[in-house]
Every structure is written in C-alpha cells, then in structure tokens.
Amino acid sequence: MQFLIDNFDLFWDAFLTTLSLSLLACLVALVLGTLLAAMRVSPIAPLRGLATFYVETFRNTPLTVVFFFMIFGLPQIDFVIGFFTGAVLSVGLYTAAFVCEALRSGINSVSPGQAEAARALGLTFGQSLREVVLPQAFRTVVPPLGNVLIAMVKNTSIAAGFSVSELSSLLPRLVNASAGDLTAILVGVVVGYMIITLPSALAVHRIERRVAILR
Amino acid sequence: MSGVDKWFGELHVLQDIDLSIDRGEVVVVIGPSGSGKSTLCRTINRLESIENGEITIDGQKLPAEGKELAKLRADVGMVFQSFNLFAHKSVLENVTMGPIKVRKQSKADAEKRARELLDRVGVGAQADKVPAQLSGGQQQRVAIARALAMDPKVMLFDEPTSALDPEMINEVLEVMVGLARDGMTMVVVTHEMGFARKAANRVVFMDGGRIVESATPEEFFTNPSSDRAKDFLSKILNH
Ligand SMILES: Nc1ncnc2c1ncn2[C@@H]1O[C@H](COP(=O)(O)OP(=O)(O)O)[C@@H](O)[C@H]1O
Ligand SMILES: [Mg+2]
C-alpha cells in the first residue's frame, strides 16, 4: 500500500494516458465503425466491397502488427506520426472493424420491411438508416458493442511495447526497480483498468435494461 | 408501364407487362400466389428494379437509385401486407416522419395533419401508443394514414388485409373504399372480391408473370374470358 502511495504520481499519469488513449481510440472506432457498417449495407457495390476489404484486413491482423505498421512502417514512406497518435490510430482503426461487425449484425436483425417502408416514404438511404434502422439496431447491439469496447480498453496495453507510458508499461519498469512490491504493482495496474472498464460495463447493463423495457 | 420484364435469377417473374392506369382509377390485381403481383406492385416505386421496359408516373420516368428516386417514392404511397410500421416510434411519429423528413414540414403542421388523418382512419385515440400496442387492423389503418400524409399521387396496396384476422378486414377495407370514393388513384393487390366489386374500375388478372386478363369487375367475376381466370375464380369462390 505504501508503495502505491509513494508512486501515486506515476500510476496517475499512466492511468490518464490509458484513459485518453481509450477515449480517443473509442471515438475513432465508433465513428469509423458506423461509417463502415453503413457502407457494408449500402446499395452501392464498390462501397460494400471496400468496407468488406477493410473489415477482413483488420479483423485478421494481430493488433501488434497494426501497431508495428503505424509506428515503424509509415515512416518508411515518409509519414511520421508520434507514438501516442500511432497508438490511438492503431487501436481505433483495428477496433472499428469489430464495431462495424457488431453494428452490421444489429442492422441485419431489423426486419427488412422497416427499411423498405422508410424508403417507400421517400426517405433517402442515409435517412432510412439514421431514422429507422440504426435506432432499432442499437437495441440489439448494446451488449456486443460493450464487449468490443471493453476489449478495446484492454488492447490499449499493446501500446506499452511502442513507447507509450500507459498503465501496463508500469509493470516491467516498476518490477525491475522494486521486485518485492510485485503484488502492489499488479493491484495498482488492475485497479486502473477496472476504473475504466467497470463503469462502462455498468453503463451497458443500464442501457440494456432501459431499451428492453422500451420494446 | 410498358414492356416490363423482371427476372429473379433464372425466374422470369414479370413478362412483358403493359399496364396503364388513369388518374383516379382503382385497379385491383388478382391472381394465384407466386404469379408476380407483389413484384409488379414493388416495381412501380422501384423497390424492385426491372431489366426491360419503362415505367412512367405522371409523365416522369422512374429514375435510378438516389435523391431523384427518393423524391418520386414520396409521391407513391405504399401499404404492405405486414404493415411495417416503425417499431421504435409512436403512432403519431410514424405518420409525421415522412412530412417532416422528406417534405420538410414543421413539426406542428405535420402533427396537426397527422391527427386529422388518424381521425379519418379511425385511430385518432391511439396516436401516442407504439405500434406493438395496436391490433393488426389498427396498425394497417395507421400505415394507410402514414402513406396519405405524403399526399401521394398514387397508392399501392400489397395484400393489405391478408395478415389480418377476419373481424378486422372490414375496418381496413372501409377506409380503402373511402379513399377510392375520394378519387385516389389506387393499385390494390387483394383477393377481397367485395372490395373489387365496390371500389374497382378494373380488375387485372395475373398468372405466371403475365397479365392474362384485364376487365371491369362485373365482366371479370361473371364472365371471365380466360380459362385460367375461370379456374382461379372457382377455387377462391369455393372456400
Ligand atoms: N427477392 C426475391 N428473390 C427471388 N425470388 C423472388 C423474390 N421475391 C419473389 N420471388 C419469386 O418471384 C415470384 C413472384 O413472387 P410475388 O411477386 O411475391 O408473387 P405474388 O405476390 O403474386 O404471390 C415467386 O415465385 C417468388 O418466389
Ligand atoms: Mg404477394
């Protein structure tokens, strides 16, 4: 305990890094994932193809490889981004593929008659998605989307291997310096992650219950 | 529509269809299951695309996918067999969505008109419920109000009463007869002979993707000219 108090600044900084990395990556993943999902169900074949290609590429590539590409690959073509930005983009672009798939299965769970009725009214493709399909897809999508985002928070730990001083990067550093405090260090790191993921899990639960009643 | 052909893969669902409908005319489409009636209906607002031929509405050719098509669909009301009311919206919001999002009416105007229409089809009291709380007959009448709210030039009905319990069929048909009386142009796929006799100017009989016969209701029901129509009528009148 004393160890944690003594090193509070270190933990706090690392926690903030993990938190901002998670929030920014989450933003990228949600925006891009929604866009990709819209493309995957659009009537325009090239858009569908492009989105499918994206999803399959990122879904089947280990996240470490994505990081490697962002941080060491891009500079090869004279495109240098910082470690932190690289981490945000890696996690965000990678998670977008999973967000897209979660949304898409939600969209498929909405009966096609709903979109048809919307289009028959004269709503454009975008409007019928926005006004009719996505709000209904959202109801079935909350739990799987929650899982994707919680997994994402944990995936930010890969940034430790790429010079980002986030929570899990404390492990090798502190354990090397003070092996006797291993338990305290582990507890500190785990609690840090839980402060981010537990409220998210709780929120998912709440939203899930709310929409269940609405139905 | 003229010379319209449509395939689903190998299946030639619509074969060289010619059909023209005058303003204010009520056309009932009848025929065995799988004969292409729904598909015919759905090509008119391009929910299904066609391979050959031409469809024009009020002098305007059906545009390809995009904003133009959306604009045209706004002028064509459609009522589905399974209602397809927006499940996450109230009855009132179902009716105001088109006017607000497509016609850019103010919310207040749209709601005023929506309540009038809901009263007209006899479900005014249900305006604030969600569709799942309504009976099938009520839902279908809301669907009609939703289509009417767009002031369509023509209304398409694809078996509007076949998903309903018998006691609810009449309440929907009455609304439709009222519309026909008020001069709405209508294409109605239905097996309800009563409606055809009361409201239709013309009955079109389809079989195997073709229009086999087109006649007034009296002619068609008393003296059909084709054997297939005779055969079909004897089957549906005997049960
Ligand atoms: N989306 C589709 N894909 C493939 N075949 C279809 C599709 N929709 C309808 N069909 C086929 O086209 C034929 C005509 O269908 P339909 O227009 O629904 O007939 P009806 O409404 O007269 O019963 C049927 O054989 C049906 O199986
Ligand atoms: Mg049908």
Coordinates of C-alpha atoms and ligand atoms in Angstrom, one line a residue:
Chain A
M1 CA 0.0 0.0 0.0
Q2 CA 2.8 2.4 1.0
F3 CA 4.4 1.6 -2.4
L4 CA 1.3 2.7 -4.2
I5 CA 1.0 5.9 -2.3
D6 CA 4.7 6.7 -2.8
N7 CA 4.4 6.1 -6.6
F8 CA 0.9 7.6 -6.9
D9 CA 2.1 10.2 -9.5
L10 CA 3.5 7.5 -11.7
F11 CA 0.3 5.5 -11.6
W12 CA -1.9 8.6 -12.0
D13 CA 0.0 9.7 -15.2
A14 CA -0.1 6.2 -16.6
F15 CA -3.8 5.9 -15.8
L16 CA -4.5 9.2 -17.6
T17 CA -2.6 8.0 -20.6
T18 CA -4.6 4.8 -20.8
L19 CA -7.8 6.7 -20.3
S20 CA -7.2 9.3 -23.0
L21 CA -5.8 6.6 -25.3
S22 CA -9.1 4.6 -24.7
L23 CA -11.4 7.6 -25.2
L24 CA -9.7 8.8 -28.4
A25 CA -9.5 5.3 -29.9
C26 CA -13.1 4.7 -28.9
L27 CA -14.2 7.9 -30.8
V28 CA -12.2 6.8 -33.9
A29 CA -13.6 3.3 -33.7
L30 CA -17.3 4.3 -33.2
V31 CA -17.2 7.0 -36.0
L32 CA -15.3 4.9 -38.5
G33 CA -17.2 1.7 -37.5
T34 CA -20.6 3.3 -38.1
L35 CA -19.4 4.6 -41.4
L36 CA -18.1 1.1 -42.4
A37 CA -21.4 -0.5 -41.3
A38 CA -23.4 1.9 -43.4
M39 CA -21.1 1.1 -46.4
R40 CA -21.5 -2.6 -45.8
V41 CA -25.3 -2.4 -46.2
S42 CA -25.4 0.3 -48.8
P43 CA -26.9 -0.5 -52.3
I44 CA -23.6 0.7 -53.9
A45 CA -21.4 -2.4 -54.6
P46 CA -18.0 -0.7 -54.6
L47 CA -18.6 0.8 -51.2
R48 CA -19.7 -2.6 -49.9
G49 CA -16.5 -4.2 -51.3
L50 CA -14.3 -1.5 -49.8
A51 CA -15.8 -1.9 -46.4
T52 CA -15.6 -5.7 -46.5
F53 CA -12.0 -5.5 -47.5
Y54 CA -11.2 -3.1 -44.6
V55 CA -13.0 -5.3 -42.1
E56 CA -11.4 -8.5 -43.2
T57 CA -8.0 -6.9 -43.3
F58 CA -8.1 -5.5 -39.8
R59 CA -10.1 -8.4 -38.2
N60 CA -7.5 -10.9 -39.3
T61 CA -4.4 -8.9 -38.5
P62 CA -2.9 -9.1 -34.9
L63 CA -3.1 -5.7 -33.3
T64 CA 0.7 -5.7 -32.6
V65 CA 1.2 -5.9 -36.4
V66 CA -1.1 -2.9 -36.9
F67 CA 1.0 -1.0 -34.3
F68 CA 4.2 -2.0 -36.0
F69 CA 2.9 -0.8 -39.3
M70 CA 1.7 2.6 -37.9
I71 CA 4.8 3.3 -35.9
F72 CA 7.6 1.8 -37.9
G73 CA 6.0 1.1 -41.3
L74 CA 4.6 4.6 -42.1
P75 CA 7.9 6.4 -41.5
Q76 CA 9.3 4.3 -44.3
I77 CA 7.0 6.1 -46.7
D78 CA 7.9 9.4 -45.0
F79 CA 4.8 9.6 -42.9
V80 CA 5.9 10.0 -39.3
I81 CA 3.3 10.1 -36.5
G82 CA 4.0 10.3 -32.8
F83 CA 3.9 7.2 -30.6
F84 CA 0.7 8.3 -28.9
T85 CA -1.1 9.2 -32.1
G86 CA 0.1 6.0 -33.6
A87 CA -1.4 4.1 -30.7
V88 CA -4.7 5.9 -30.9
L89 CA -4.9 5.2 -34.7
S90 CA -3.8 1.6 -34.3
V91 CA -6.4 0.7 -31.6
G92 CA -9.1 2.9 -33.2
L93 CA -8.7 1.6 -36.8
Y94 CA -8.4 -2.0 -35.5
T95 CA -11.5 -1.8 -33.3
A96 CA -13.5 0.0 -36.0
A97 CA -13.6 -3.4 -37.8
F98 CA -15.2 -5.0 -34.8
V99 CA -17.6 -2.1 -34.2
C100 CA -18.7 -2.4 -37.8
E101 CA -19.4 -6.1 -37.5
A102 CA -21.4 -5.6 -34.2
L103 CA -23.4 -2.9 -35.9
R104 CA -24.0 -4.9 -39.0
S105 CA -25.4 -7.9 -37.2
G106 CA -27.7 -5.4 -35.4
I107 CA -28.8 -3.9 -38.7
N108 CA -29.5 -7.4 -40.0
S109 CA -31.6 -8.2 -37.0
V110 CA -34.0 -5.3 -38.0
S111 CA -36.6 -6.7 -40.4
P112 CA -36.1 -5.6 -44.0
G113 CA -39.7 -4.3 -44.1
Q114 CA -38.6 -1.4 -41.8
A115 CA -36.1 -0.1 -44.3
E116 CA -38.4 -0.8 -47.1
A117 CA -41.2 1.2 -45.5
A118 CA -38.8 4.1 -44.9
R119 CA -37.6 4.1 -48.5
A120 CA -41.2 3.8 -49.8
L121 CA -42.0 7.0 -47.9
G122 CA -39.3 8.8 -49.8
L123 CA -36.5 8.8 -47.2
T124 CA -33.0 8.6 -48.8
F125 CA -30.8 5.6 -48.0
G126 CA -29.0 7.7 -45.4
Q127 CA -32.2 8.9 -43.7
S128 CA -33.7 5.5 -43.5
L129 CA -30.6 4.2 -41.9
R130 CA -30.4 7.1 -39.5
E131 CA -34.1 7.4 -38.6
V132 CA -35.4 3.9 -38.8
V133 CA -32.8 1.1 -39.0
L134 CA -29.9 2.3 -36.7
P135 CA -32.1 3.3 -33.7
Q136 CA -33.6 -0.2 -33.8
A137 CA -30.3 -1.9 -34.5
F138 CA -28.9 -0.1 -31.5
R139 CA -31.1 -2.1 -29.1
T140 CA -29.6 -5.4 -30.0
V141 CA -26.2 -4.0 -30.5
V142 CA -25.6 -2.6 -27.0
P143 CA -24.2 -5.8 -25.3
P144 CA -21.9 -6.9 -28.1
L145 CA -20.7 -3.3 -28.7
G146 CA -20.0 -3.1 -25.0
N147 CA -17.8 -6.2 -25.2
V148 CA -15.9 -4.8 -28.2
L149 CA -15.2 -1.5 -26.3
I150 CA -14.1 -3.2 -23.1
A151 CA -11.8 -5.5 -25.1
M152 CA -10.5 -2.3 -26.8
V153 CA -9.6 -0.7 -23.4
K154 CA -7.5 -3.8 -22.6
N155 CA -6.0 -3.8 -26.1
T156 CA -4.5 -0.4 -25.4
S157 CA -2.0 -2.2 -23.3
I158 CA -0.1 -3.2 -26.5
A159 CA 0.9 0.5 -26.7
A160 CA 3.3 -0.3 -23.9
G161 CA 5.5 -2.1 -26.4
F162 CA 5.6 1.0 -28.5
S163 CA 7.0 3.6 -26.1
V164 CA 3.6 4.8 -24.7
S165 CA 3.8 5.2 -20.9
E166 CA 0.3 3.7 -20.2
L167 CA -0.7 1.6 -17.3
S168 CA 0.7 -1.8 -18.2
S169 CA 4.0 -0.2 -19.2
L170 CA 4.5 0.3 -15.5
L171 CA 4.8 -3.5 -14.9
P172 CA 8.2 -4.2 -16.3
R173 CA 9.5 -0.8 -15.2
L174 CA 8.5 -1.0 -11.6
V175 CA 9.0 -4.7 -11.1
N176 CA 12.6 -4.3 -12.3
A177 CA 13.2 -1.5 -9.9
S178 CA 11.4 -3.0 -7.0
A179 CA 10.6 -6.7 -7.3
G180 CA 9.4 -7.0 -3.8
D181 CA 6.4 -4.9 -4.5
L182 CA 5.1 -7.1 -7.3
T183 CA 1.7 -7.6 -5.7
A184 CA 1.1 -3.9 -5.1
I185 CA 2.2 -3.0 -8.6
L186 CA -0.2 -5.6 -10.1
V187 CA -3.1 -4.4 -7.9
G188 CA -2.4 -0.8 -9.0
V189 CA -2.4 -1.6 -12.6
V190 CA -5.5 -3.8 -12.5
V191 CA -7.5 -1.3 -10.5
G192 CA -6.5 1.3 -13.1
Y193 CA -8.0 -0.7 -15.9
M194 CA -11.1 -1.5 -13.8
I195 CA -11.8 2.1 -13.1
I196 CA -12.3 2.5 -16.9
T197 CA -13.9 -0.8 -17.8
L198 CA -16.3 -1.4 -14.8
P199 CA -18.3 1.8 -15.3
S200 CA -18.5 1.0 -19.0
A201 CA -19.8 -2.5 -18.2
L202 CA -22.3 -1.0 -15.8
A203 CA -23.5 1.6 -18.3
V204 CA -24.0 -1.2 -20.9
H205 CA -26.1 -3.0 -18.3
R206 CA -28.2 0.1 -17.6
I207 CA -28.8 0.9 -21.3
E208 CA -29.6 -2.7 -22.0
R209 CA -32.3 -2.7 -19.3
R210 CA -33.7 0.6 -20.5
V211 CA -34.1 -0.5 -24.1
A212 CA -35.5 -3.8 -23.0
I213 CA -38.4 -2.0 -21.3
L214 CA -39.0 0.2 -24.4
R215 CA -39.5 -2.8 -26.6
Chain B
M1 CA -45.7 0.8 -67.6
S2 CA -44.8 -0.8 -70.9
G3 CA -42.8 -3.9 -72.0
V4 CA -41.6 -4.5 -68.4
D5 CA -39.5 -7.6 -67.8
K6 CA -38.1 -8.7 -64.5
W7 CA -36.0 -11.7 -63.5
F8 CA -35.0 -13.1 -60.2
G9 CA -32.0 -15.0 -61.3
E10 CA -33.4 -17.6 -63.7
L11 CA -37.0 -16.9 -62.8
H12 CA -38.8 -14.6 -65.3
V13 CA -41.2 -13.0 -62.7
L14 CA -42.7 -10.3 -64.9
Q15 CA -43.0 -11.0 -68.5
D16 CA -43.7 -8.1 -70.9
I17 CA -46.1 -6.3 -68.7
D18 CA -48.1 -3.4 -70.2
L19 CA -50.4 -1.6 -67.9
S20 CA -51.6 2.0 -67.8
I21 CA -53.6 3.5 -65.0
D22 CA -55.5 6.7 -65.3
R23 CA -55.7 9.3 -62.6
G24 CA -58.4 8.5 -60.2
E25 CA -58.6 4.9 -61.4
V26 CA -58.7 2.0 -58.9
V27 CA -57.1 -1.2 -60.3
V28 CA -57.4 -4.5 -58.4
V29 CA -54.7 -7.0 -59.2
I30 CA -55.6 -10.6 -58.6
G31 CA -54.0 -13.9 -59.3
P32 CA -52.6 -17.1 -57.8
S33 CA -49.8 -17.0 -55.3
G34 CA -46.4 -16.5 -56.9
S35 CA -47.8 -15.0 -60.1
G36 CA -45.8 -11.8 -59.6
K37 CA -48.4 -9.5 -58.1
S38 CA -46.2 -8.2 -55.3
T39 CA -43.3 -7.8 -57.6
L40 CA -45.4 -5.8 -60.0
C41 CA -46.5 -3.5 -57.2
R42 CA -42.9 -3.1 -56.0
T43 CA -41.5 -2.2 -59.4
I44 CA -43.9 0.8 -59.5
N45 CA -41.9 2.6 -56.8
R46 CA -38.7 0.7 -57.7
L47 CA -38.4 -1.3 -54.5
E48 CA -37.5 -3.9 -57.2
S49 CA -35.5 -2.8 -60.3
I50 CA -36.6 -4.0 -63.8
E51 CA -34.5 -5.4 -66.6
N52 CA -36.5 -4.3 -69.6
G53 CA -39.2 -1.8 -70.4
E54 CA -40.3 1.5 -69.0
I55 CA -42.3 2.8 -66.1
T56 CA -43.6 6.4 -66.0
I57 CA -45.6 8.1 -63.3
D58 CA -47.4 11.3 -64.1
G59 CA -45.2 11.7 -67.2
Q60 CA -42.0 11.1 -65.3
K61 CA -39.7 8.2 -65.9
L62 CA -38.6 6.2 -62.8
P63 CA -35.1 7.5 -62.0
A64 CA -32.3 5.2 -60.9
E65 CA -31.2 4.9 -57.2
G66 CA -30.6 8.3 -55.5
K67 CA -32.2 11.5 -54.5
E68 CA -34.5 11.7 -57.6
L69 CA -35.8 8.2 -56.8
A70 CA -36.5 9.2 -53.2
K71 CA -38.4 12.2 -54.4
L72 CA -40.5 10.1 -56.7
R73 CA -41.2 7.5 -54.0
A74 CA -42.5 10.3 -51.8
D75 CA -45.4 10.7 -54.3
V76 CA -46.2 7.0 -54.3
G77 CA -47.8 5.7 -51.2
M78 CA -47.3 2.1 -50.3
V79 CA -49.1 -0.2 -47.8
F80 CA -47.6 -3.5 -47.1
Q81 CA -49.1 -6.9 -46.1
S82 CA -47.2 -6.8 -42.8
F83 CA -47.8 -3.1 -42.1
N84 CA -44.2 -2.3 -41.5
L85 CA -44.9 0.5 -39.0
F86 CA -41.7 1.9 -37.5
A87 CA -41.5 -0.2 -34.3
H88 CA -39.5 2.3 -32.3
K89 CA -41.7 5.3 -33.0
S90 CA -45.2 6.3 -31.7
V91 CA -48.2 6.1 -34.0
L92 CA -48.1 9.8 -34.4
E93 CA -44.4 9.9 -35.2
N94 CA -44.9 7.1 -37.8
V95 CA -47.3 9.4 -39.6
T96 CA -45.2 12.6 -39.2
M97 CA -41.8 11.2 -40.2
G98 CA -42.3 11.5 -43.9
P99 CA -43.8 15.0 -43.9
I100 CA -41.0 16.2 -41.6
K101 CA -38.0 14.5 -43.0
V102 CA -39.0 14.4 -46.7
R103 CA -41.4 17.3 -47.2
K104 CA -39.6 19.5 -44.6
Q105 CA -42.9 20.5 -42.9
S106 CA -42.7 22.0 -39.5
K107 CA -43.4 19.6 -36.6
A108 CA -46.5 21.4 -35.6
D109 CA -48.0 21.4 -39.1
A110 CA -47.2 17.7 -39.6
E111 CA -48.7 16.7 -36.3
K112 CA -51.9 18.6 -36.9
R113 CA -52.3 16.9 -40.3
A114 CA -51.3 13.6 -38.8
R115 CA -54.0 13.8 -36.2
E116 CA -56.6 14.7 -38.8
L117 CA -55.6 11.6 -40.9
L118 CA -55.5 9.3 -37.8
D119 CA -59.1 10.5 -37.0
R120 CA -60.1 9.9 -40.6
V121 CA -59.0 6.3 -40.5
G122 CA -60.5 5.9 -37.0
V123 CA -57.4 5.5 -34.8
G124 CA -57.0 9.1 -33.5
A125 CA -57.3 7.8 -29.9
Q126 CA -54.2 5.6 -30.4
A127 CA -51.8 8.4 -31.5
D128 CA -49.5 8.2 -28.6
K129 CA -49.1 4.4 -28.4
V130 CA -46.4 2.4 -30.1
P131 CA -47.4 0.1 -33.0
A132 CA -47.0 -3.1 -30.9
Q133 CA -49.9 -2.0 -28.7
L134 CA -52.3 -1.9 -31.6
S135 CA -54.4 -4.6 -33.2
G136 CA -53.5 -5.6 -36.7
G137 CA -56.4 -3.7 -38.2
Q138 CA -55.5 -0.6 -36.3
Q139 CA -51.9 -0.9 -37.4
Q140 CA -52.8 -1.2 -41.0
R141 CA -55.0 1.9 -40.8
V142 CA -52.1 3.8 -39.3
A143 CA -50.0 2.5 -42.2
I144 CA -52.6 4.0 -44.6
A145 CA -52.6 7.3 -42.7
R146 CA -48.8 7.3 -42.9
A147 CA -48.9 6.9 -46.7
L148 CA -51.7 9.5 -47.0
A149 CA -49.7 12.1 -45.0
M150 CA -47.3 12.4 -48.1
D151 CA -50.3 13.4 -50.3
P152 CA -49.4 10.7 -52.8
K153 CA -50.4 10.8 -56.4
V154 CA -51.0 7.1 -56.3
M155 CA -51.3 4.5 -53.6
L156 CA -50.1 0.9 -53.8
F157 CA -51.6 -1.8 -51.6
D158 CA -50.0 -5.2 -51.5
E159 CA -52.5 -7.6 -49.9
P160 CA -53.3 -5.1 -47.1
T161 CA -55.8 -7.4 -45.4
S162 CA -54.2 -10.9 -45.8
A163 CA -52.3 -10.7 -42.5
L164 CA -55.5 -9.7 -40.6
D165 CA -58.0 -11.6 -38.5
P166 CA -61.3 -11.8 -40.3
E167 CA -63.1 -9.4 -38.0
M168 CA -60.5 -6.7 -38.8
I169 CA -60.6 -7.0 -42.5
N170 CA -63.7 -4.8 -43.0
E171 CA -62.4 -1.8 -40.9
V172 CA -59.4 -1.6 -43.3
L173 CA -61.4 -2.2 -46.4
E174 CA -63.9 0.5 -45.4
V175 CA -61.0 3.0 -45.2
M176 CA -59.8 1.9 -48.7
V177 CA -63.3 2.2 -50.2
G178 CA -63.5 5.7 -48.7
L179 CA -60.2 6.6 -50.4
A180 CA -61.4 5.2 -53.7
R181 CA -64.6 7.3 -53.5
D182 CA -62.5 10.4 -52.8
G183 CA -60.8 9.9 -56.1
M184 CA -57.4 8.4 -55.1
T185 CA -55.5 6.6 -57.8
M186 CA -55.0 3.1 -56.4
V187 CA -53.4 -0.2 -57.3
V188 CA -54.6 -2.9 -54.9
V189 CA -53.4 -6.5 -54.8
T190 CA -56.2 -8.3 -53.0
H191 CA -58.4 -11.3 -53.1
E192 CA -61.3 -9.4 -51.5
M193 CA -64.0 -9.7 -54.1
G194 CA -66.2 -7.4 -52.1
F195 CA -63.7 -4.6 -52.4
A196 CA -63.2 -5.2 -56.1
R197 CA -66.9 -5.0 -56.8
K198 CA -67.5 -2.0 -54.6
A199 CA -64.5 0.1 -55.5
A200 CA -62.5 -1.1 -58.5
N201 CA -62.8 0.3 -62.0
R202 CA -60.8 -2.5 -63.4
V203 CA -59.6 -6.0 -62.4
V204 CA -56.3 -7.2 -63.7
F205 CA -55.7 -11.0 -63.5
M206 CA -52.1 -12.2 -63.4
D207 CA -50.7 -15.7 -63.8
G208 CA -47.1 -16.9 -64.3
G209 CA -45.7 -13.3 -64.5
R210 CA -48.1 -12.2 -67.3
I211 CA -51.3 -10.1 -67.3
V212 CA -53.8 -12.6 -68.6
E213 CA -56.9 -10.6 -68.4
S214 CA -58.0 -7.0 -67.8
A215 CA -61.7 -6.3 -67.4
T216 CA -64.3 -4.4 -65.4
P217 CA -65.2 -6.2 -62.1
E218 CA -68.7 -7.2 -63.4
E219 CA -67.2 -8.8 -66.6
F220 CA -64.4 -10.4 -64.7
F221 CA -66.4 -12.0 -61.9
T222 CA -69.4 -13.0 -64.0
N223 CA -67.8 -13.9 -67.3
P224 CA -64.1 -14.2 -67.3
S225 CA -62.7 -14.8 -70.8
S226 CA -59.6 -16.9 -70.0
D227 CA -59.7 -20.5 -68.7
R228 CA -57.1 -19.7 -66.1
A229 CA -59.1 -16.9 -64.6
K230 CA -62.2 -19.2 -64.5
D231 CA -60.2 -21.9 -62.8
F232 CA -58.8 -19.5 -60.3
L233 CA -62.1 -17.9 -59.5
S234 CA -63.8 -21.3 -59.0
K235 CA -61.0 -22.1 -56.4
I236 CA -61.3 -19.0 -54.4
L237 CA -65.1 -18.7 -54.5
N238 CA -65.5 -22.3 -53.2
H239 CA -63.9 -21.8 -49.9
Ligands
LIG1 N1 -36.5 -11.3 -53.6 C1 -36.8 -12.4 -54.4 N2 -35.8 -13.2 -54.8 C2 -36.0 -14.3 -55.6 N3 -37.3 -14.7 -55.9 C3 -38.3 -13.9 -55.5 C4 -38.1 -12.8 -54.7 N4 -39.3 -12.2 -54.5 C5 -40.2 -13.0 -55.1 N5 -39.6 -14.0 -55.7 C6 -40.3 -15.1 -56.5 O1 -41.0 -14.4 -57.6 C7 -42.2 -15.0 -57.8 C8 -43.3 -14.0 -57.7 O2 -43.4 -13.5 -56.4 P1 -44.5 -12.5 -55.9 O3 -44.4 -11.2 -56.8 O4 -44.3 -12.2 -54.5 O5 -45.9 -13.2 -56.2 P2 -47.3 -12.9 -55.6 O6 -47.3 -11.6 -54.8 O7 -48.2 -12.9 -56.7 O8 -47.6 -14.1 -54.7 C9 -42.4 -16.1 -56.8 O9 -42.1 -17.3 -57.4 C10 -41.4 -15.8 -55.7 O10 -40.9 -17.0 -55.2
MG2 MG -47.6 -11.3 -52.8

